[in-house]
Short mmCIF file of C-alpha atoms in Angstrom, two decimals:
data_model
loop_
_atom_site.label_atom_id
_atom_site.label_comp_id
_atom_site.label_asym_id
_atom_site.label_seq_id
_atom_site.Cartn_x
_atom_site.Cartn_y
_atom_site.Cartn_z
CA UNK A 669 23.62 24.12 -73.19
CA UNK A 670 27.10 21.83 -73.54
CA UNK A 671 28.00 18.84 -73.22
CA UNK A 672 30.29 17.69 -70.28
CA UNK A 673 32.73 15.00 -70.67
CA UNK A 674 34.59 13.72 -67.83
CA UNK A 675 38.31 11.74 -68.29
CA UNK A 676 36.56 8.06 -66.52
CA UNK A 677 33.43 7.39 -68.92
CA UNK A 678 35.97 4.75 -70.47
CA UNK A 679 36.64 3.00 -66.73
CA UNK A 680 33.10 2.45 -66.76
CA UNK A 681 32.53 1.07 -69.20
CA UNK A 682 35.19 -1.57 -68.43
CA UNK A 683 33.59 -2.17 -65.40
CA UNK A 684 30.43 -2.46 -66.38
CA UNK A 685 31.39 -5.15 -69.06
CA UNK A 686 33.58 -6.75 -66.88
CA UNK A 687 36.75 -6.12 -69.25
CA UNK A 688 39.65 -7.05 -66.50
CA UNK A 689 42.10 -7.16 -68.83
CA UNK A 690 41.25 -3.61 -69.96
CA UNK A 691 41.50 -2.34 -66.30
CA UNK A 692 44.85 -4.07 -66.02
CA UNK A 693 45.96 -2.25 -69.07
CA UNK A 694 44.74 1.31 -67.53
CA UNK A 695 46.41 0.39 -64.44
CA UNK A 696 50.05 -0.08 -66.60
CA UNK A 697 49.78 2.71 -68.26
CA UNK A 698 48.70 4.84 -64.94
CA UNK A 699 51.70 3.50 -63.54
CA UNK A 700 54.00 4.50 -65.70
CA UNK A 701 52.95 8.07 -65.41
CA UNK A 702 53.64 7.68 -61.73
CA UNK A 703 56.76 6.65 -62.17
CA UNK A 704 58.43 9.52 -64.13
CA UNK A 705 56.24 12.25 -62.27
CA UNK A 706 57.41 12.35 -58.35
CA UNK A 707 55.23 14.72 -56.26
CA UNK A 708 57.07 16.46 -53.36
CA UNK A 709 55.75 14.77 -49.77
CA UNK A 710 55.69 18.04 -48.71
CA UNK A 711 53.25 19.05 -51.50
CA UNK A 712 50.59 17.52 -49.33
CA UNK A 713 50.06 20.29 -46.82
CA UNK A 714 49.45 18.83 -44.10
CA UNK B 731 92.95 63.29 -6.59
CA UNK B 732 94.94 65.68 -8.71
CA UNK B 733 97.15 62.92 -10.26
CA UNK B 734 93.63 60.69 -10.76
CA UNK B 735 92.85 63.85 -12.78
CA UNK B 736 95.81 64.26 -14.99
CA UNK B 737 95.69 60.57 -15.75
CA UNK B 738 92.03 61.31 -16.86
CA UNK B 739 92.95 64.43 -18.85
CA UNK B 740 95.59 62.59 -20.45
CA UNK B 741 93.64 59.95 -22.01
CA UNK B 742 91.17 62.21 -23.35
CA UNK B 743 92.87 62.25 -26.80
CA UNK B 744 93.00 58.59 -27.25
CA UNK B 745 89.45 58.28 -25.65
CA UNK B 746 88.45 60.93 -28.48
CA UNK B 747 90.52 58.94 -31.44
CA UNK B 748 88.96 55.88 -30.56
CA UNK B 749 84.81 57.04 -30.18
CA UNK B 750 85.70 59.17 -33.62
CA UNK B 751 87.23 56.13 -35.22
CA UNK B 752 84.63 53.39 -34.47
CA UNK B 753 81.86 56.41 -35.71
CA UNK B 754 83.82 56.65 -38.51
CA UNK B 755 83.84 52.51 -38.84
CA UNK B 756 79.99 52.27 -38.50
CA UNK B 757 79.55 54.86 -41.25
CA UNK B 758 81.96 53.46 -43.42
CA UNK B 759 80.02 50.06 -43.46
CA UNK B 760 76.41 52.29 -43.45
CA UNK B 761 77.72 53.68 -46.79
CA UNK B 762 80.02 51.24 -48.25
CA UNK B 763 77.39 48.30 -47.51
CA UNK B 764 74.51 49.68 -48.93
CA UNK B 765 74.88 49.30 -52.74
CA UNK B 766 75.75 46.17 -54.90
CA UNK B 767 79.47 46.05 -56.18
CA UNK B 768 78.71 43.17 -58.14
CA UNK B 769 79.37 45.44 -60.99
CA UNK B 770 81.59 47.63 -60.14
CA UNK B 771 85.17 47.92 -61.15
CA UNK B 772 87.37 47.85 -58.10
CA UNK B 773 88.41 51.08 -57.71
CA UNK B 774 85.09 52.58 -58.18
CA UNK B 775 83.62 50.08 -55.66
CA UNK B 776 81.87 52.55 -52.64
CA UNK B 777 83.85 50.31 -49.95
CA UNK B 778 87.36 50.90 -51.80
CA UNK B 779 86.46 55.01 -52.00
CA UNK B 780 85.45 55.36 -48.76
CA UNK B 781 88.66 53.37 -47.10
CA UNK B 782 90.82 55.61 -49.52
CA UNK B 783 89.31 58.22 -47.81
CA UNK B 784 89.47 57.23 -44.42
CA UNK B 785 93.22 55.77 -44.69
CA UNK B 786 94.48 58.52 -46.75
CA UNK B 787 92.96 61.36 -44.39
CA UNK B 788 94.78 59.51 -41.75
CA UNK B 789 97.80 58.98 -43.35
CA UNK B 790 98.30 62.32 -44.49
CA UNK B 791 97.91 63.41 -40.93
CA UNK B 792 99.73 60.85 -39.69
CA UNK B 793 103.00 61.57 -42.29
CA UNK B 794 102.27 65.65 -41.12
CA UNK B 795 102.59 65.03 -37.37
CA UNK B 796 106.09 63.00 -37.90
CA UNK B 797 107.66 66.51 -38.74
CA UNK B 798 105.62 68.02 -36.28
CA UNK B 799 104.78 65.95 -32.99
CA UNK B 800 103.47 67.29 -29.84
CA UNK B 801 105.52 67.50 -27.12
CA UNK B 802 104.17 64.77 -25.80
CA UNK B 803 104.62 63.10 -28.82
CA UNK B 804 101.76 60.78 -29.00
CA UNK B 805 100.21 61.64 -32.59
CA UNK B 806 101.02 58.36 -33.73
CA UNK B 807 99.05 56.63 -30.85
CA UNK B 808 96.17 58.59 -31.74
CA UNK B 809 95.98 57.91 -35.28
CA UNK B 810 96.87 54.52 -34.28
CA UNK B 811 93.92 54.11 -31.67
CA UNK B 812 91.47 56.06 -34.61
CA UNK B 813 92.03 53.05 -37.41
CA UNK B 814 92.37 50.22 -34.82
CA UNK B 815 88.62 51.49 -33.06
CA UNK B 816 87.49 52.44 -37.15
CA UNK B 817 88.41 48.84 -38.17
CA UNK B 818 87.09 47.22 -35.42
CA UNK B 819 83.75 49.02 -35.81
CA UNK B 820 83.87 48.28 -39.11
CA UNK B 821 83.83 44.75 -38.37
CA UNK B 822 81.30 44.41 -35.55
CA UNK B 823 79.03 46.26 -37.76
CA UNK B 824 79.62 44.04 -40.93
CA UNK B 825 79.22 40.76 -38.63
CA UNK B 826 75.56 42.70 -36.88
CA UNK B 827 74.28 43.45 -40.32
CA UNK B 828 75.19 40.04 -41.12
CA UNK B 829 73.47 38.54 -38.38
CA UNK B 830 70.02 40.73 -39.16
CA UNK B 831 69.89 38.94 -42.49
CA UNK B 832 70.55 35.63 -40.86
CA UNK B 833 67.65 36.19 -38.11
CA UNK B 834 65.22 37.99 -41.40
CA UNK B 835 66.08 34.59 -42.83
CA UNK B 836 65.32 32.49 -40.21
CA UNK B 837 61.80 34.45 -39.56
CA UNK B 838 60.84 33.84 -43.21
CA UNK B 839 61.41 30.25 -43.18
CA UNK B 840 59.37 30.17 -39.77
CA UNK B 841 56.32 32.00 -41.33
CA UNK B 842 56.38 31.32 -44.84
CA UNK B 843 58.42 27.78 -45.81
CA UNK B 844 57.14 27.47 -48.94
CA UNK B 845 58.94 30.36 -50.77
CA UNK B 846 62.23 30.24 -48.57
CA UNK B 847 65.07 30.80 -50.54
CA UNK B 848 66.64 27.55 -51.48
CA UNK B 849 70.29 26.34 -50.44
CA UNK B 850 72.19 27.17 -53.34
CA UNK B 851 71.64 31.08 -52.04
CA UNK B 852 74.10 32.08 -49.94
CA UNK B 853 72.56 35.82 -48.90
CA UNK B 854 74.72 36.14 -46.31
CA UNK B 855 77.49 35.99 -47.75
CA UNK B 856 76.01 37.84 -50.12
CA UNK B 857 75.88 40.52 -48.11
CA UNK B 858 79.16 40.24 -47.12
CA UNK B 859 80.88 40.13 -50.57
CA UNK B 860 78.64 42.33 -52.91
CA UNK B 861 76.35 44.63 -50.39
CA UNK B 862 73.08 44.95 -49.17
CA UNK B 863 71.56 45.95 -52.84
CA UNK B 864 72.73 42.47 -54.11
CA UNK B 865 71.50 40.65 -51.43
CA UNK B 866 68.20 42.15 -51.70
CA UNK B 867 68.47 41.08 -55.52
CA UNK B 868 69.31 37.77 -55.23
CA UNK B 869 66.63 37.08 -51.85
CA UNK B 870 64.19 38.59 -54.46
CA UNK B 871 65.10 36.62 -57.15
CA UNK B 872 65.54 33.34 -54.35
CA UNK B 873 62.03 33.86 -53.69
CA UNK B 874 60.64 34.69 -57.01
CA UNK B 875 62.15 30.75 -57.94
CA UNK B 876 60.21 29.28 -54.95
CA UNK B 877 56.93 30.73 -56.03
CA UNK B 878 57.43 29.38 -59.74
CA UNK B 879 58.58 26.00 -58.02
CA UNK B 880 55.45 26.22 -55.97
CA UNK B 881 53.49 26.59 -59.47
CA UNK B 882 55.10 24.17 -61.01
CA UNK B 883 53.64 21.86 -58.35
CA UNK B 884 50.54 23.23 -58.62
CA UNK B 885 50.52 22.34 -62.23
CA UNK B 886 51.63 19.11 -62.04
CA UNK B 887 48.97 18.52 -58.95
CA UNK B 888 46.15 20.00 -61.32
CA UNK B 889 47.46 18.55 -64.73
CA UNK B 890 49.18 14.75 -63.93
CA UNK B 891 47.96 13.41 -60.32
CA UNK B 892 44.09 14.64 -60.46
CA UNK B 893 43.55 13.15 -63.33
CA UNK B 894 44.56 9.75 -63.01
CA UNK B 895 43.66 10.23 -59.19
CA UNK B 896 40.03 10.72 -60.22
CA UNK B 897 40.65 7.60 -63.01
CA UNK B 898 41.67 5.50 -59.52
CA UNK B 899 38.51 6.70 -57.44
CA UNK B 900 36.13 6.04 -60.52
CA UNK B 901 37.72 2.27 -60.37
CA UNK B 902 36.86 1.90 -56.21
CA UNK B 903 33.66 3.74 -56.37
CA UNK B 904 32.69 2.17 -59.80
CA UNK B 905 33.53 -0.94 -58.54
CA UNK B 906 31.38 -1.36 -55.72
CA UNK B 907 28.33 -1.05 -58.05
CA UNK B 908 30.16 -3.71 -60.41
CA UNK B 909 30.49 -5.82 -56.99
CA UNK B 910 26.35 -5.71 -56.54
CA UNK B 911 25.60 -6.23 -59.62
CA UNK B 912 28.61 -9.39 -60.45
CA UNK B 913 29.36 -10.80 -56.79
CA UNK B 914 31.54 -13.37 -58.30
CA UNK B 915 34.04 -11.05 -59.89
CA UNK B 916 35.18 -10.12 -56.35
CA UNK B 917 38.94 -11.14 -57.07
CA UNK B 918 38.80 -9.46 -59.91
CA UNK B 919 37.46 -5.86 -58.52
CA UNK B 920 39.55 -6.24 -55.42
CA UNK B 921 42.52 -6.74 -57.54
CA UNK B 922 41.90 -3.79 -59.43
CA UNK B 923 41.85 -1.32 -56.41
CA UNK B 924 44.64 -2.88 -55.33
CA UNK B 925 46.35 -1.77 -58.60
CA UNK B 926 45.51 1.56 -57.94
CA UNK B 927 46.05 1.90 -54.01
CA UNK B 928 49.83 0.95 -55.44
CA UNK B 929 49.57 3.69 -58.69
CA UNK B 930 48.21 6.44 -55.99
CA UNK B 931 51.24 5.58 -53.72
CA UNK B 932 53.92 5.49 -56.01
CA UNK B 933 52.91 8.88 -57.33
CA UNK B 934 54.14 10.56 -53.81
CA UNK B 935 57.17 7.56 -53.36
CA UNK B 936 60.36 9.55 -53.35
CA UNK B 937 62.16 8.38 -56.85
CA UNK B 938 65.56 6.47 -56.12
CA UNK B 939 68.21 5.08 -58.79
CA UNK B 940 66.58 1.75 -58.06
CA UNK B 941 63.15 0.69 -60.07
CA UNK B 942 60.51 0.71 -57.45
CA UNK B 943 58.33 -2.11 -56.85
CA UNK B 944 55.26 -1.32 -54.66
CA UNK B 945 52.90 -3.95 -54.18
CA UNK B 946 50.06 -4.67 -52.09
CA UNK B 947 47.64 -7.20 -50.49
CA UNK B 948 44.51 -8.00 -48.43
CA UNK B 949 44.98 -10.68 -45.34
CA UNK B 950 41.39 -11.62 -43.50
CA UNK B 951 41.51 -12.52 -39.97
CA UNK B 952 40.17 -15.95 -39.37
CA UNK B 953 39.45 -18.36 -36.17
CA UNK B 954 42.31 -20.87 -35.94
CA UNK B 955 40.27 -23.71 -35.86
CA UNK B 956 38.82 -22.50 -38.98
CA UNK B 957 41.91 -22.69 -41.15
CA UNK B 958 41.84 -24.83 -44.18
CA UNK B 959 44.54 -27.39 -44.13
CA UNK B 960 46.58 -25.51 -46.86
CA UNK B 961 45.99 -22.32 -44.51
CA UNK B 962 47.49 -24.01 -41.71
CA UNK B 963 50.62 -25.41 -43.63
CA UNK B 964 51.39 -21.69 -44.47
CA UNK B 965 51.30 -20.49 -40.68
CA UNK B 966 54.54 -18.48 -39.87
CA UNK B 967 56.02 -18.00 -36.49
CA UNK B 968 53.88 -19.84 -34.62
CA UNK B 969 54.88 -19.92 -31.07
CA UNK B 970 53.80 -23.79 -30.43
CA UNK B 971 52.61 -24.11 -27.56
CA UNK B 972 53.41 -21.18 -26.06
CA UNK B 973 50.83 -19.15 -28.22
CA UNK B 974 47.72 -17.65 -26.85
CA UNK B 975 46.79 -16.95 -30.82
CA UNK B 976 42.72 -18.19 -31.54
CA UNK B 977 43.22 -15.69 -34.90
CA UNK B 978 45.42 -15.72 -38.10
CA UNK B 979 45.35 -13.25 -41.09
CA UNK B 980 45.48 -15.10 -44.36
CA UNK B 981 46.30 -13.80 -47.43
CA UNK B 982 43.69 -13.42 -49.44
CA UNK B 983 44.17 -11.27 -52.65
CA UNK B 984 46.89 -9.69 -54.24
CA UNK B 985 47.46 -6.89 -56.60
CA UNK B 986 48.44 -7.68 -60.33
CA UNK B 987 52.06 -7.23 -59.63
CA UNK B 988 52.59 -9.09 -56.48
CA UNK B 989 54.72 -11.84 -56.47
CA UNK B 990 52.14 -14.25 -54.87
CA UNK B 991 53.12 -15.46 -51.54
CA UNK B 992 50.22 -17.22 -49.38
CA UNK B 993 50.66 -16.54 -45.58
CA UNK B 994 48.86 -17.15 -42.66
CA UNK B 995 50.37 -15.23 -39.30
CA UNK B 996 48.93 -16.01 -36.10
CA UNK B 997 47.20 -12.97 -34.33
CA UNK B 998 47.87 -13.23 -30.15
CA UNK B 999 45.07 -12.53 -27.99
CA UNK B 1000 44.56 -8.94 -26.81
CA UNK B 1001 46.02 -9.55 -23.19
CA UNK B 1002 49.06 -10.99 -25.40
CA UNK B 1003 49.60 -7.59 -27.44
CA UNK B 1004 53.24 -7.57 -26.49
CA UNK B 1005 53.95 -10.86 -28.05
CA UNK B 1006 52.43 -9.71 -31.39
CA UNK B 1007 54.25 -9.87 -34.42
CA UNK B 1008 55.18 -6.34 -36.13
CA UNK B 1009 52.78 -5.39 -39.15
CA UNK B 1010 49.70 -6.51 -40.30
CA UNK B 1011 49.02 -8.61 -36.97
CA UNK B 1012 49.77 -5.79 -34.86
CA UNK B 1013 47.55 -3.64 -36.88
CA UNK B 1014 44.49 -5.90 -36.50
CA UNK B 1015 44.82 -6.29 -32.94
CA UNK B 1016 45.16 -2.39 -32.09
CA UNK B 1017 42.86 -1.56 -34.79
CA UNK B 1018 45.07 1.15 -35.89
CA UNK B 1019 47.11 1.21 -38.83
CA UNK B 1020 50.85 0.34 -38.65
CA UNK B 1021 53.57 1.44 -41.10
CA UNK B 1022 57.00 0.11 -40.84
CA UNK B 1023 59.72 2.69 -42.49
CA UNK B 1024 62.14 0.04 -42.43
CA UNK B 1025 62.38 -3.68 -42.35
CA UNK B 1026 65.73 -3.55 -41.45
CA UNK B 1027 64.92 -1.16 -38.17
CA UNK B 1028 62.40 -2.60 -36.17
CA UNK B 1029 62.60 -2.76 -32.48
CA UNK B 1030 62.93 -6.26 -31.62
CA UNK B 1031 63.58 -5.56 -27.82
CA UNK B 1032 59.89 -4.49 -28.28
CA UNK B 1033 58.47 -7.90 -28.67
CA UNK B 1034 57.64 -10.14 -26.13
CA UNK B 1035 58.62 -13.44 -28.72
CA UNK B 1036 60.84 -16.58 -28.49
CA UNK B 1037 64.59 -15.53 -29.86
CA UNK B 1038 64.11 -18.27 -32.30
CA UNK B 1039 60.88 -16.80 -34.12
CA UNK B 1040 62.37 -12.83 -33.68
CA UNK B 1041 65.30 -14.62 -35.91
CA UNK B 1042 62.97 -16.16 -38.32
CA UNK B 1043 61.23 -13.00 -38.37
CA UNK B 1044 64.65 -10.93 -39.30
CA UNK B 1045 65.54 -13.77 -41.04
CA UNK B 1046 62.25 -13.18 -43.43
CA UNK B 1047 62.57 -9.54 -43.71
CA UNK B 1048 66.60 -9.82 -45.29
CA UNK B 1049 65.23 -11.96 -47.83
CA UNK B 1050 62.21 -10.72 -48.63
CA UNK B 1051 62.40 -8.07 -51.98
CA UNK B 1052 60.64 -5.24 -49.81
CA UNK B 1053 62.16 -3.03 -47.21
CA UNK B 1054 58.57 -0.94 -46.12
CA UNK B 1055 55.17 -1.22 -45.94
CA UNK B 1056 52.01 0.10 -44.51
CA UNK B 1057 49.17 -2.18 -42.89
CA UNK B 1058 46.22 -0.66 -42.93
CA UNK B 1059 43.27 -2.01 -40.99
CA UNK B 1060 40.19 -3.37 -42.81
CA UNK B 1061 36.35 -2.86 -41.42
CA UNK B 1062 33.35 -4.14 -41.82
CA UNK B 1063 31.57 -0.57 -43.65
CA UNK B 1064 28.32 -1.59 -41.83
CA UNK B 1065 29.55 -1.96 -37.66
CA UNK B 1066 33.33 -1.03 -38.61
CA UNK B 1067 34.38 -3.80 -36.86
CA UNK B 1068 37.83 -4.88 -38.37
CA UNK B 1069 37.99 -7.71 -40.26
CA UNK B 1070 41.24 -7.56 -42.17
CA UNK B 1071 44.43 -5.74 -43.12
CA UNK B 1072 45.58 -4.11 -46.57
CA UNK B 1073 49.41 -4.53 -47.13
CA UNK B 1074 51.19 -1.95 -48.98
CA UNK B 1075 54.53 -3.05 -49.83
CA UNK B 1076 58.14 -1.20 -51.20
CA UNK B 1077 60.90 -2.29 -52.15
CA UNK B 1078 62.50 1.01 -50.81
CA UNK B 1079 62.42 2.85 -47.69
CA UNK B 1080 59.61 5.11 -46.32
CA UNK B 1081 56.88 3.97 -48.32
CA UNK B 1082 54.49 6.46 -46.93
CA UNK B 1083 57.02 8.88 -46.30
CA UNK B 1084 59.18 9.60 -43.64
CA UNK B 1085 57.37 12.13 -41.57
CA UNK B 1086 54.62 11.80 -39.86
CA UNK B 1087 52.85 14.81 -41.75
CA UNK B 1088 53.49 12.73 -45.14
CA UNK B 1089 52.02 9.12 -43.80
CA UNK B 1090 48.82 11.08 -42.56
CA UNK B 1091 48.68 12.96 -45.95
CA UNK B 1092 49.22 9.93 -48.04
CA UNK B 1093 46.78 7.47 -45.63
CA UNK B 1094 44.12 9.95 -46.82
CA UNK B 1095 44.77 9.76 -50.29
CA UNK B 1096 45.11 6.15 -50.10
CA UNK B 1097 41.63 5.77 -47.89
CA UNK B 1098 38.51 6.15 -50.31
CA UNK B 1099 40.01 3.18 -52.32
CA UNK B 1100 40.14 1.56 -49.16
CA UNK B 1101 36.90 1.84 -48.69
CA UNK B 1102 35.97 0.14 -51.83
CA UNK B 1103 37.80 -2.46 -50.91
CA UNK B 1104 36.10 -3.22 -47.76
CA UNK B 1105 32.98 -3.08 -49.85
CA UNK B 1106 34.03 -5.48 -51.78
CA UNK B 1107 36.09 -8.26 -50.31
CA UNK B 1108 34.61 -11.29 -49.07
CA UNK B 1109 35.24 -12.52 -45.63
CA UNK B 1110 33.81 -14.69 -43.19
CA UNK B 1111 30.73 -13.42 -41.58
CA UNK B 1112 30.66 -10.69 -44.62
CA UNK B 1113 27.55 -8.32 -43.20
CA UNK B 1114 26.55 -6.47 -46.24
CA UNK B 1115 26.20 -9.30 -49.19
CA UNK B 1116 23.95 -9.05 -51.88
#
């Protein structure tokens, strides 16, 4: 038996207590990833 | 006939000279071709050997017959036609060995794209400078580079946009149950997909020198004569009486970065399609989703407006801080009948891409949080409340 831990339990948990400001503050911090990282259009196979 | 026949005969030695010479040509290049030279000092180079050969053989003869010429006295001619038909073989062959490459090129990037050797190799020319060995090196090593460019893509799919792409889905699916449970935090919810419809979209926007700004919006369509007073005050390029609208969108809720901007543009009547304003109206009335590459690019000619509103409308889109977007049509989850449109905004070009391939691609990516949102955002007539 182990234990499985995903990346989200934290968005959750903002949800769930209604933490907006906390969502907004995973949102920044998302987008600043996807600024600096660029994936290729054509990386999307279709 | 008999002089017909001595003409004949007497060509036979140049005919000779020139079939030995280009076999000697095509050899040369066979042999001289074959390696790499890259490294090679210049006199040891298989090409420089083998023209010794050829032009020294030649020139000894050639220097021998001067003391010695037939009576006819046409050695010179010979050795002459031999070099000019080696040469010249020499040359076609090059140039059709050349050409193989070219077409073995263009057959790889036909059946395998994704490991075609990038620009910056030349093979080719390659060829043509260092040999067929080289070439073969370098396409190797051209191809070994596009597989580890490949992975690297791979890796950043697996290690940077999964993760936070499964962060953005947990936020739409996570907040439909968040919308059942807390109705009146609808704004809120909404607002927060919105966030991430813009994160999951910036991820594949093609990085400029310019910060990007990519916002987006919900508009819900709305009977005219149901229009707030405020609602009706923001109604843009209206055409008076002329208009055959009984719809608007209105703007209902924006993501966290939008610069807010309350709108309310008139949707014609389906019999009116080809007066319809470009975008989000258009969208709504074909039900299919519209995105506009360039606000500086549409087709004017194609609207059936007043010049005065197709020059507001130009007028809006020079001023305005974004130069694409995307409106993608809304629907009710339960009878998917539309009821609004999401706005995706950029304040570059091609926010979706600019192939067809990439707008599909990134419309799928973009759709479960859709989804969520049509869950979630309230609307007149709203089937599926609590």
């Amino acid at each position: 038996m182990s234990q499985l831990q995903t990346d989200s339990g934290d968005i959750l948990q903002l949800l769930a207590n209604g933490d907006f400001e906390g969502l907004k503050a995973d949102a920044k911090a998302m987008k600043e990833i996807a600024e600096t990282v660029s994936l290729p259009i054509d990386f999307l196979g279709v | 006939m008999a002089n017909i026949d001595a003409a004949f005969v007497q060509y036979i030695p140049q005919t000779l000279a020139i079939v030995l010479g280009g076999v000697v040509g095509f050899l040369y290049v066979l042999d001289s071709w074959e390696g790499s030279d890259k490294e090679t000092k210049l006199m040891e180079k298989p090409r420089v050997k083998n023209a010794l050969w050829v032009i020294g053989a030649c020139a000894v003869g050639f220097i021998g017959d001067i003391n010695n010429l037939s009576a006819a006295g046409n050695r010179a001619i010979l050795y002459l036609c031999f070099l000019l038909a080696a040469i010249l073989s020499a040359s076609i062959t090059i140039l059709i060995q050349r050409q193989a490459i070219v077409s073995q090129l263009d057959n790889h990037r036909k059946a395998n794209p994704e490991t075609y050797p990038d620009p910056e190799y030349d093979l080719p020319s390659d060829y043509l400078w260092w040999g067929k060995r080289y070439e073969q090196q370098r396409y190797d090593e051209a191809v070994a580079k596009r597989k580890e460019q490949q992975i690297e893509k791979y890796r950043r799919w697996f290690t940077v946009f999964i993760p936070q792409y499964q962060r953005c889905l947990t936020v739409g699916m996570g907040s439909i149950a968040a919308y059942f449970r807390s109705p009146q935090n609808e704004e809120e919810l909404a607002r927060a997909i919105l966030d991430r419809i813009c994160i999951v979209t910036q991820f594949y926007f093609q990085k400029g020198k310019e910060e990007l700004s990519i916002t987006a919006n919900c508009m819900i369509v709305r009977n005219v004569n149901d229009l707030t007073n405020e609602q009706k005050e923001q109604l843009r390029y209206w055409a008076g009486t002329n208009s055959t609208h009984e719809r608007a969108l209105c703007t209902r809720v924006f993501s966290n970065d939008s610069k807010i901007r309350h709108d309310t543009l008139p949707v014609e009547n389906r019999e009116n399609k080809g007066r319809s304003l470009p975008g989000a109206p258009l969208a709504y009335l074909n039900d299919r989703d519209e995105v506009i590459d360039d606000t500086g690019g549409i087709d004017y000619a194609q609207i059936a407006l007043d010049g005065t509103i197709i020059k507001k409308l130009k007028e809006w889109f020079e001023q305005t801080h974004f130069k694409s977007f995307a409106s993608l049509v809304l629907h009710e989850p339960s009878t998917g009948t539309p009821f609004g449109v999401l706005n995706i905004e950029a304040n570059g070009k091609n926010i979706f891409g600019a192939s067809d391939e990439a707008k599909h691609g990134i419309g799928n990516l973009v759709r479960p949080l859709q989804t969520a949102l049509e869950y979630i955002i309230d609307y007149p007539g709203k089937q599926h409340k609590i």
